[in-house]
Short mmCIF file of C-alpha atoms in Angstrom, two decimals:
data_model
loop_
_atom_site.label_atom_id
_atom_site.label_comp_id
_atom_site.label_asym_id
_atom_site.label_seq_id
_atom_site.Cartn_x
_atom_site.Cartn_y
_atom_site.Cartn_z
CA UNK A 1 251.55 157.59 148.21
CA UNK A 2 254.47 156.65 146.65
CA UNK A 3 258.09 159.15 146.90
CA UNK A 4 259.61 159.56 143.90
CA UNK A 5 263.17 160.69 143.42
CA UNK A 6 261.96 163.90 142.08
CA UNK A 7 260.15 164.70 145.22
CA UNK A 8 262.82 163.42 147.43
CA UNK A 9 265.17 165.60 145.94
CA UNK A 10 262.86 169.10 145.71
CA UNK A 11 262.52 168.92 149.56
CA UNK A 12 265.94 168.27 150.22
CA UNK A 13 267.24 171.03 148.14
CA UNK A 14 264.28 173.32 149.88
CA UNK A 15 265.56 172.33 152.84
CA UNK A 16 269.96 173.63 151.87
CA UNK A 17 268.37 176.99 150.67
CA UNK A 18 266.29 177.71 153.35
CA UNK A 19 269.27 177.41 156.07
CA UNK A 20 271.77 178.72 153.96
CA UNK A 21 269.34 181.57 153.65
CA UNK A 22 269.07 181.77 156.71
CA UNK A 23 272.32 181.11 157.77
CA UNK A 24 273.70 183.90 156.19
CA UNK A 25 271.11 186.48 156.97
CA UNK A 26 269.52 187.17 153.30
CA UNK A 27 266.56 189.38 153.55
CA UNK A 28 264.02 187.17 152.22
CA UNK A 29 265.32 183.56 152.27
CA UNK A 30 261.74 182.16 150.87
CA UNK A 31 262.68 183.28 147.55
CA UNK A 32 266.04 180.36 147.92
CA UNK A 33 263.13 177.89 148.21
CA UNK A 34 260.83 179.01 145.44
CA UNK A 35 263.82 179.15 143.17
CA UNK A 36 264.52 175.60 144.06
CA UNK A 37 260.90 174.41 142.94
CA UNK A 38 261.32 175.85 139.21
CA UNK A 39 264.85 174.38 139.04
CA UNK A 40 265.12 170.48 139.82
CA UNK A 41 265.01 168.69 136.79
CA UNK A 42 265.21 164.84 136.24
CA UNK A 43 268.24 164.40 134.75
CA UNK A 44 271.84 165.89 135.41
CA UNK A 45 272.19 167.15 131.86
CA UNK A 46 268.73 169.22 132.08
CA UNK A 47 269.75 170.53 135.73
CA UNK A 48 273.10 171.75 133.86
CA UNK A 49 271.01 173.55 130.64
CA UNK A 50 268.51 174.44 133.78
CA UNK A 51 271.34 176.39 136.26
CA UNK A 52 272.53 178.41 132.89
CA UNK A 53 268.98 179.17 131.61
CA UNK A 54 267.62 180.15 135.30
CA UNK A 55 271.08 182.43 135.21
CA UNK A 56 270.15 184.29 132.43
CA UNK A 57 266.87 184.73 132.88
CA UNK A 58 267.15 186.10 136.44
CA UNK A 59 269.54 188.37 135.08
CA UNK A 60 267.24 189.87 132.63
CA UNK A 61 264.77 189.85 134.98
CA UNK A 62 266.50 191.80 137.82
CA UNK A 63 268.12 194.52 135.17
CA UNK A 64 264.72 195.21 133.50
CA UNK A 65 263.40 195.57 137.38
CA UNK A 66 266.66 197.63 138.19
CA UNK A 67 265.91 200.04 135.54
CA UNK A 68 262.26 200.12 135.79
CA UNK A 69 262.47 201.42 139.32
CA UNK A 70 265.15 203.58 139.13
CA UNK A 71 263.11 205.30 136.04
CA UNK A 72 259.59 204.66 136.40
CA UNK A 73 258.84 203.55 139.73
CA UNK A 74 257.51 200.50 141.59
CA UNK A 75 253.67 201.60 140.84
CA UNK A 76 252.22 198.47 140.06
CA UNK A 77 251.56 199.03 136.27
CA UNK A 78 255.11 199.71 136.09
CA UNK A 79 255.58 195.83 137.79
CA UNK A 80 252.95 194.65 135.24
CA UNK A 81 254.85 196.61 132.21
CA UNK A 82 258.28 195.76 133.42
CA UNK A 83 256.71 191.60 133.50
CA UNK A 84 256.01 192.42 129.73
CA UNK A 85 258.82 193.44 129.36
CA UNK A 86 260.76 190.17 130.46
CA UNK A 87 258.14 187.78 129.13
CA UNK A 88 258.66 188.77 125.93
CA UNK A 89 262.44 189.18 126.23
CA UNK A 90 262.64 185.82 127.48
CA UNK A 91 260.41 184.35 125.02
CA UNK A 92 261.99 185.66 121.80
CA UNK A 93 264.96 183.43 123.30
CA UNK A 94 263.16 180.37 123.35
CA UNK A 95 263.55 180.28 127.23
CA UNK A 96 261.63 177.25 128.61
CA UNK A 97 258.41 178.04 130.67
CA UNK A 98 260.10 177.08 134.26
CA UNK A 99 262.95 180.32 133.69
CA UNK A 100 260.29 182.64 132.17
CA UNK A 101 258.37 182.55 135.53
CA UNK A 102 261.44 182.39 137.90
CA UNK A 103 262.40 185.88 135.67
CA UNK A 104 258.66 187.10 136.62
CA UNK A 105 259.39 186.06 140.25
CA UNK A 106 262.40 187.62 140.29
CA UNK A 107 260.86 191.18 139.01
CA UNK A 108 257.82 191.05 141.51
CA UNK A 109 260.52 189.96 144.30
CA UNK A 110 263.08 192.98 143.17
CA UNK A 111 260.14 195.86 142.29
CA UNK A 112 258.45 195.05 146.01
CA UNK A 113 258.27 198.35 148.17
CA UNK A 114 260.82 198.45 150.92
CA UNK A 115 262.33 201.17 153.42
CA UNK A 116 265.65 199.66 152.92
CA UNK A 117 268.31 200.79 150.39
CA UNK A 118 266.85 199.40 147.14
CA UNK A 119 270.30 197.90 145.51
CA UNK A 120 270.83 196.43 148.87
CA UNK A 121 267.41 194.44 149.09
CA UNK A 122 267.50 193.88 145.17
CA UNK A 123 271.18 192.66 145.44
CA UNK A 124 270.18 189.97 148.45
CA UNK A 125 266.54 189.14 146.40
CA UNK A 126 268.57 188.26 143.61
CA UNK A 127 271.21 186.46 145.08
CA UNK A 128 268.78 184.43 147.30
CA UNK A 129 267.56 183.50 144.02
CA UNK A 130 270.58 182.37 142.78
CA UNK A 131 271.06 180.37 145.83
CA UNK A 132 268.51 178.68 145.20
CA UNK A 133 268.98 177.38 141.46
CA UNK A 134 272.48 176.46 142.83
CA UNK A 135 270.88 174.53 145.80
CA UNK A 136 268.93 172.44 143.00
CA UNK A 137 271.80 171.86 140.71
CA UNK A 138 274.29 170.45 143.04
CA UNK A 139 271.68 168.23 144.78
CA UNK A 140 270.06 166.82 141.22
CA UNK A 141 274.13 166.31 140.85
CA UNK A 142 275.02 164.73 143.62
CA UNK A 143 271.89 162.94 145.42
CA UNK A 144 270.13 160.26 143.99
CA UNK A 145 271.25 160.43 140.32
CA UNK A 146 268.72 158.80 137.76
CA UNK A 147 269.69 155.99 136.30
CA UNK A 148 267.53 155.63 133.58
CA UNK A 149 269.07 152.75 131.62
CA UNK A 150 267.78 150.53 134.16
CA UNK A 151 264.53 152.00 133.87
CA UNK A 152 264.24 152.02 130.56
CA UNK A 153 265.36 148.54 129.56
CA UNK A 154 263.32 147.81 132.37
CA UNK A 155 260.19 149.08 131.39
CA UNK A 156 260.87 148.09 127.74
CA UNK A 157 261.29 144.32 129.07
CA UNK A 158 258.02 144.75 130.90
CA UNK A 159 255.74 146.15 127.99
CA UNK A 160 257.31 143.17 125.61
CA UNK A 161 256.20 140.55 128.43
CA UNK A 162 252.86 141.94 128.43
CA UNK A 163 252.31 142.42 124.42
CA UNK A 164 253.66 138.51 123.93
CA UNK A 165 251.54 137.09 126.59
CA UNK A 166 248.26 139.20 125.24
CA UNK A 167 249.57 137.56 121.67
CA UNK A 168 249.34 134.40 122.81
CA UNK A 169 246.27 134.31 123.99
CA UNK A 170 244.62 136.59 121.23
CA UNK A 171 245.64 134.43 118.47
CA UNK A 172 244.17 130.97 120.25
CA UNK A 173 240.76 133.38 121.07
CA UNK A 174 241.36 133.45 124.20
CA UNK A 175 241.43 136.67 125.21
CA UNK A 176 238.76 139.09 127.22
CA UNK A 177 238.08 141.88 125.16
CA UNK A 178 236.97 144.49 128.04
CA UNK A 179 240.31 143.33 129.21
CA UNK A 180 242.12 143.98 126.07
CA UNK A 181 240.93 147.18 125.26
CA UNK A 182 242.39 148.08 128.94
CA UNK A 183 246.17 146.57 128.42
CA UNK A 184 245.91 148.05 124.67
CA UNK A 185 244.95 151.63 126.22
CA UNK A 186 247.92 150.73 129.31
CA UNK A 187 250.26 149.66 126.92
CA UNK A 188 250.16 153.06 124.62
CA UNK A 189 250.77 155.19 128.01
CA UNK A 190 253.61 152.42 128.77
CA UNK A 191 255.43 153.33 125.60
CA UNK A 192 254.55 157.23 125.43
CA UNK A 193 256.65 156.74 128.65
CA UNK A 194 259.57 154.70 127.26
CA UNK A 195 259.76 157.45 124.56
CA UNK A 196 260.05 160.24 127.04
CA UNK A 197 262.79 157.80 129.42
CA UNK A 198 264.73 157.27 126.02
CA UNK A 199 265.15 161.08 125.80
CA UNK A 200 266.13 161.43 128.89
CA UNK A 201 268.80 158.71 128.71
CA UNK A 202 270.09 159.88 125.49
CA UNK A 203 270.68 163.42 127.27
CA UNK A 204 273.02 161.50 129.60
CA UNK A 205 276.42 162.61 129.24
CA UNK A 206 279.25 160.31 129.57
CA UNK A 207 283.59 161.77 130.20
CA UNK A 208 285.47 159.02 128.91
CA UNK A 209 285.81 158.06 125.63
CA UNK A 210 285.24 154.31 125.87
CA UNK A 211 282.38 155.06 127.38
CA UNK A 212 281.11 157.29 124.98
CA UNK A 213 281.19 154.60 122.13
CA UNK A 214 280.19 152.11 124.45
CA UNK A 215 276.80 154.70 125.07
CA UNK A 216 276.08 155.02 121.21
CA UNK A 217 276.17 151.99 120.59
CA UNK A 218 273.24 150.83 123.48
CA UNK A 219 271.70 153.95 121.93
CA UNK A 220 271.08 152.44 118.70
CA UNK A 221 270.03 149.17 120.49
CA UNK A 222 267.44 150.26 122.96
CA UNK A 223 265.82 152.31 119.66
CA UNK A 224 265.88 149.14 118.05
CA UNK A 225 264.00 147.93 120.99
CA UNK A 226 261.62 149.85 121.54
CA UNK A 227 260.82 149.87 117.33
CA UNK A 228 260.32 146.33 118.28
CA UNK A 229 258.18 146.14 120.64
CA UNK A 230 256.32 148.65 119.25
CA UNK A 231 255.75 146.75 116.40
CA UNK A 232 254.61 143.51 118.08
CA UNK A 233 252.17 146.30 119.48
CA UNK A 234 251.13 147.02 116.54
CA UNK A 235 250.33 142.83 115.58
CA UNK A 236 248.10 142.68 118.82
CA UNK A 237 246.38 145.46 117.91
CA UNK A 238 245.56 144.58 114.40
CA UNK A 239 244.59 141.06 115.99
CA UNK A 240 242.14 143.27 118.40
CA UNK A 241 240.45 144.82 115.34
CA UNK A 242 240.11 141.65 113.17
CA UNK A 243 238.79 139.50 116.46
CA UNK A 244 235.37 138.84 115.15
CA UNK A 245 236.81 138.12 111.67
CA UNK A 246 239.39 135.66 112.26
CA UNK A 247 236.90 132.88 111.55
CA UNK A 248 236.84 133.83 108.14
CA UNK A 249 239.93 132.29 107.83
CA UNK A 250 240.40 128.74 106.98
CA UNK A 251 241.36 126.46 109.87
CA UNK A 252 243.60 125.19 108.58
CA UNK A 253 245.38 128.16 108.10
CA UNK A 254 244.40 129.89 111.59
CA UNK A 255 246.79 127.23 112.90
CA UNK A 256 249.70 127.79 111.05
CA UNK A 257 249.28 131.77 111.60
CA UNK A 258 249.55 130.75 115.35
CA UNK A 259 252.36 128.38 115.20
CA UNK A 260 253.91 130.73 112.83
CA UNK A 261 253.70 133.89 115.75
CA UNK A 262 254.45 131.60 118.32
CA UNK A 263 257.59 131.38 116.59
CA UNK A 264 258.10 134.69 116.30
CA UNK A 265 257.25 135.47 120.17
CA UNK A 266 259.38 132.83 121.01
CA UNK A 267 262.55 134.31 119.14
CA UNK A 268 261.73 138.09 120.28
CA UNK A 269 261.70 136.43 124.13
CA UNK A 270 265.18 134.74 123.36
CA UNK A 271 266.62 138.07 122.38
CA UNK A 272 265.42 140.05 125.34
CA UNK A 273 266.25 137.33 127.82
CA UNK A 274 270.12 137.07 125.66
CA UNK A 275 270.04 141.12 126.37
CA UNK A 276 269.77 140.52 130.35
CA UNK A 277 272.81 137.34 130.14
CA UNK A 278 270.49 134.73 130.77
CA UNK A 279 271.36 132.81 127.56
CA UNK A 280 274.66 131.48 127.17
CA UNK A 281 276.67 132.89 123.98
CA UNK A 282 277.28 129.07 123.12
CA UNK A 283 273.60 127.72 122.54
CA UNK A 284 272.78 124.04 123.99
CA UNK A 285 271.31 121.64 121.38
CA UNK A 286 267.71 122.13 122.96
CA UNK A 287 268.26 125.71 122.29
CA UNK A 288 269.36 124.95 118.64
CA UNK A 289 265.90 123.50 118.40
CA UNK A 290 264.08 126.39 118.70
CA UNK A 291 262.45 127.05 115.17
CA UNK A 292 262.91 130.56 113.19
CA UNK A 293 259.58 132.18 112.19
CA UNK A 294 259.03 132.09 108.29
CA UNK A 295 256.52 135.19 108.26
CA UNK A 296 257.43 136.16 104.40
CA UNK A 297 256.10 132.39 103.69
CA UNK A 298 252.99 133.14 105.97
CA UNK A 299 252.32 136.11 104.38
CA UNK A 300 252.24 134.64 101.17
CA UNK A 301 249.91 131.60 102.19
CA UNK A 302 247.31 134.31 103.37
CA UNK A 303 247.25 136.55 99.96
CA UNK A 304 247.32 133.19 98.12
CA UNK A 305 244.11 132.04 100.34
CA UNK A 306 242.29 135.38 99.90
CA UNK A 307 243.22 135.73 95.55
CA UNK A 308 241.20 132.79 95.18
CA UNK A 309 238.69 133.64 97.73
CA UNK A 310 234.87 136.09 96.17
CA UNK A 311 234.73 137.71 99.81
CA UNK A 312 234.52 141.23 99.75
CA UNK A 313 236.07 141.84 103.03
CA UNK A 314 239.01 140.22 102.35
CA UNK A 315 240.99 143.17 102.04
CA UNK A 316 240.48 143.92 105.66
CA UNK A 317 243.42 141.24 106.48
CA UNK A 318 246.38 142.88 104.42
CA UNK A 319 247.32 145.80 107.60
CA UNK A 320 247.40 142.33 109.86
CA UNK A 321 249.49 140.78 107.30
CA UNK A 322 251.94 143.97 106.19
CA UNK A 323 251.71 144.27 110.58
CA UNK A 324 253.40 140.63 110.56
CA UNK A 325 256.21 141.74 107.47
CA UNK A 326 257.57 144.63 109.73
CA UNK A 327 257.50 142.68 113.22
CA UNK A 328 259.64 140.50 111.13
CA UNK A 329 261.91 142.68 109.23
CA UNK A 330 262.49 144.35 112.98
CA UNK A 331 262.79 141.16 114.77
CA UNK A 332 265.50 140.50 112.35
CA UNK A 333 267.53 143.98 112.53
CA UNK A 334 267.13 143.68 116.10
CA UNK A 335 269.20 140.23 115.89
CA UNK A 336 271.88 141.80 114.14
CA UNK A 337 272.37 144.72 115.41
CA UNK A 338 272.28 142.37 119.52
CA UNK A 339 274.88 140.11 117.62
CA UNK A 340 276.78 143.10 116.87
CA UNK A 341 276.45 144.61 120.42
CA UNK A 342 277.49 141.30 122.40
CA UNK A 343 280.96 140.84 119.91
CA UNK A 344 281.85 143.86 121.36
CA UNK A 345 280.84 144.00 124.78
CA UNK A 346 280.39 140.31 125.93
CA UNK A 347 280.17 140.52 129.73
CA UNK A 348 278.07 143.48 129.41
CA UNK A 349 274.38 142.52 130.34
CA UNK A 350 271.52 145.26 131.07
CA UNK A 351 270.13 144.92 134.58
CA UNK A 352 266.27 145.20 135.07
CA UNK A 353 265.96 146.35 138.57
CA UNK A 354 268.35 149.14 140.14
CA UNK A 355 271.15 147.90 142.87
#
């Protein structure tokens, strides 16, 4: 089993509620804790949307159980109208799922029976509540902040590894294709999750202004990055479904479409490993010697091939060779936009792996 931050950080801020709860005598501490649960979120930005959110909606929820006791009652179809009551309330505000059920917590918790005073044992329900949501914010704030740049260039520099290397050895037929159909189904969760990290890094806030531009502009480089490797995804795949039909191409050409994406692997590993500082800014001559990919020229070879060819199926290579024309066209934003990047911020390389 493996402990994620997330996890780490729900038990610890469990843990502050409960003895603060207890600490200070609430009359049902529990509530601190269950508050907690609905409120950590993974990034400091969320837990600060989260803490307002939770704020309102436990307010709604303890007014509308306020008024439905002192009016109606606590008879439980009262409990079920007054949670109605909230959930649609809540809902017509576009409150996320997490604060519409702390609000129908926080009405069952308020509308229980009790011989006490009823604003006292509402007042310390609700504020045990609070307490709690407060418990999650400052320890998503303070303990164990995400850093999800690291993660995400990370995982972006992992899924480009494994797309090139699966190129590689699809092109020279080469590849398992029980084992290919595996990486290619991996591979799509891999970047579902980069998607999802990217959001989450672009809810990061930053407080000083260099910073800020400094942010945007890794912003629009990591997109650029992941539309990259996305698109070599895309190649590999079209390679996958055109497997049995490669042979249909001359052999003559099969070896220049090779050398041709070797090429273009070759420069998409250069700018990933120029990315993490491992390339000096002032090439060596063996470096100069690496060749740029001529894709448009490839592309035209293959339509050139198939015009003067009578097979019917010859239409079935144009998505592998429009695939090729956008890899390119990316590759090639992707340069400018690094070159760009690294004239502004030369010492400032992406680490892979958290400190």
């Amino acid at each position: 089993m493996k402990l994620g931050a997330r996890m780490m950080k729900t038990g610890l801020a469990v843990g502050i509620a409960l003895y603060i709860g207890h600490l200070i005598g609430f009359v049902s501490p529990l509530l601190a804790a269950i508050a907690v649960v609905f409120s950590i979120q993974p990034s400091i930005y969320r837990s600060y949307q989260s803490i307002i959110e939770q704020v309102q909606g436990n307010t709604i929820g303890a007014l509308i159980a306020i008024v439905a006791v002192f009016t109606l009652g606590n008879d439980p179809f009262i409990v079920g109208f007054a949670i109605i009551l909230v959930i649609g309330l809540t809902t017509t505000l576009k409150m996320n799922e997490n604060t519409i059920a702390l609000a129908v917590v926080a009405v069952i918790a308020l509308m229980d029976s009790t011989d006490q005073t009823f604003l006292y044992f509402a007042g310390s329900r609700f504020t045990s509540m609070l307490l709690g949501i407060l418990a999650a914010f400052i320890v998503n704030l303070v303990f164990l902040p995400p850093r999800y740049e690291t993660r995400l260039f990370t995982k972006i520099d992992r899924a480009t590894n494994d797309i090139l290397q699966w190129l590689r050895v699809t092109t020279r037929n080469l590849s398992d294709e029980p084992a290919l159909k595996y990486e290619i189904t991996r591979i799509q969760d891999d970047m579902r999750w980069i998607d999802h990290t990217y959001l989450l890094y672009s809810e990061e806030r930053t407080y000083f202004k260099g910073s800020h531009f400094s942010k945007g502009r890794k912003m629009v480089l990591f997109r650029q990055l992941i539309t990259t490797t996305k698109k070599s995804f895309d190649v590999l795949k079209a390679f996958y479904r055109l497997e049995h039909k490669i042979e249909q191409i001359p052999e003559q050409f099969q070896d220049a479409v090779v050398q041709e994406l070797d090429k273009l692997v070759n420069a998409h590993e250069k700018l990933i490993l120029s990315l993490k500082g491992r390339i000096k800014n002032t090439h060596k001559q063996s470096l100069r010697r690496i060749e740029e990919p001529d894709i448009p020229l490839l592309v035209e070879r293959l339509m050139s091939v198939y015009e003067k060819s009578n097979n019917p199926d010859k239409l079935v290579f144009l998505p592998l060779a429009s695939q090729l024309m956008e890899y390119h066209y990316q590759l090639e934003r992707l340069k400018k936009l690094l070159k760009s990047y690294q004239a502004r911020h030369q010492d400032d390389f992406i680490q892979t792996s958290e400190k």
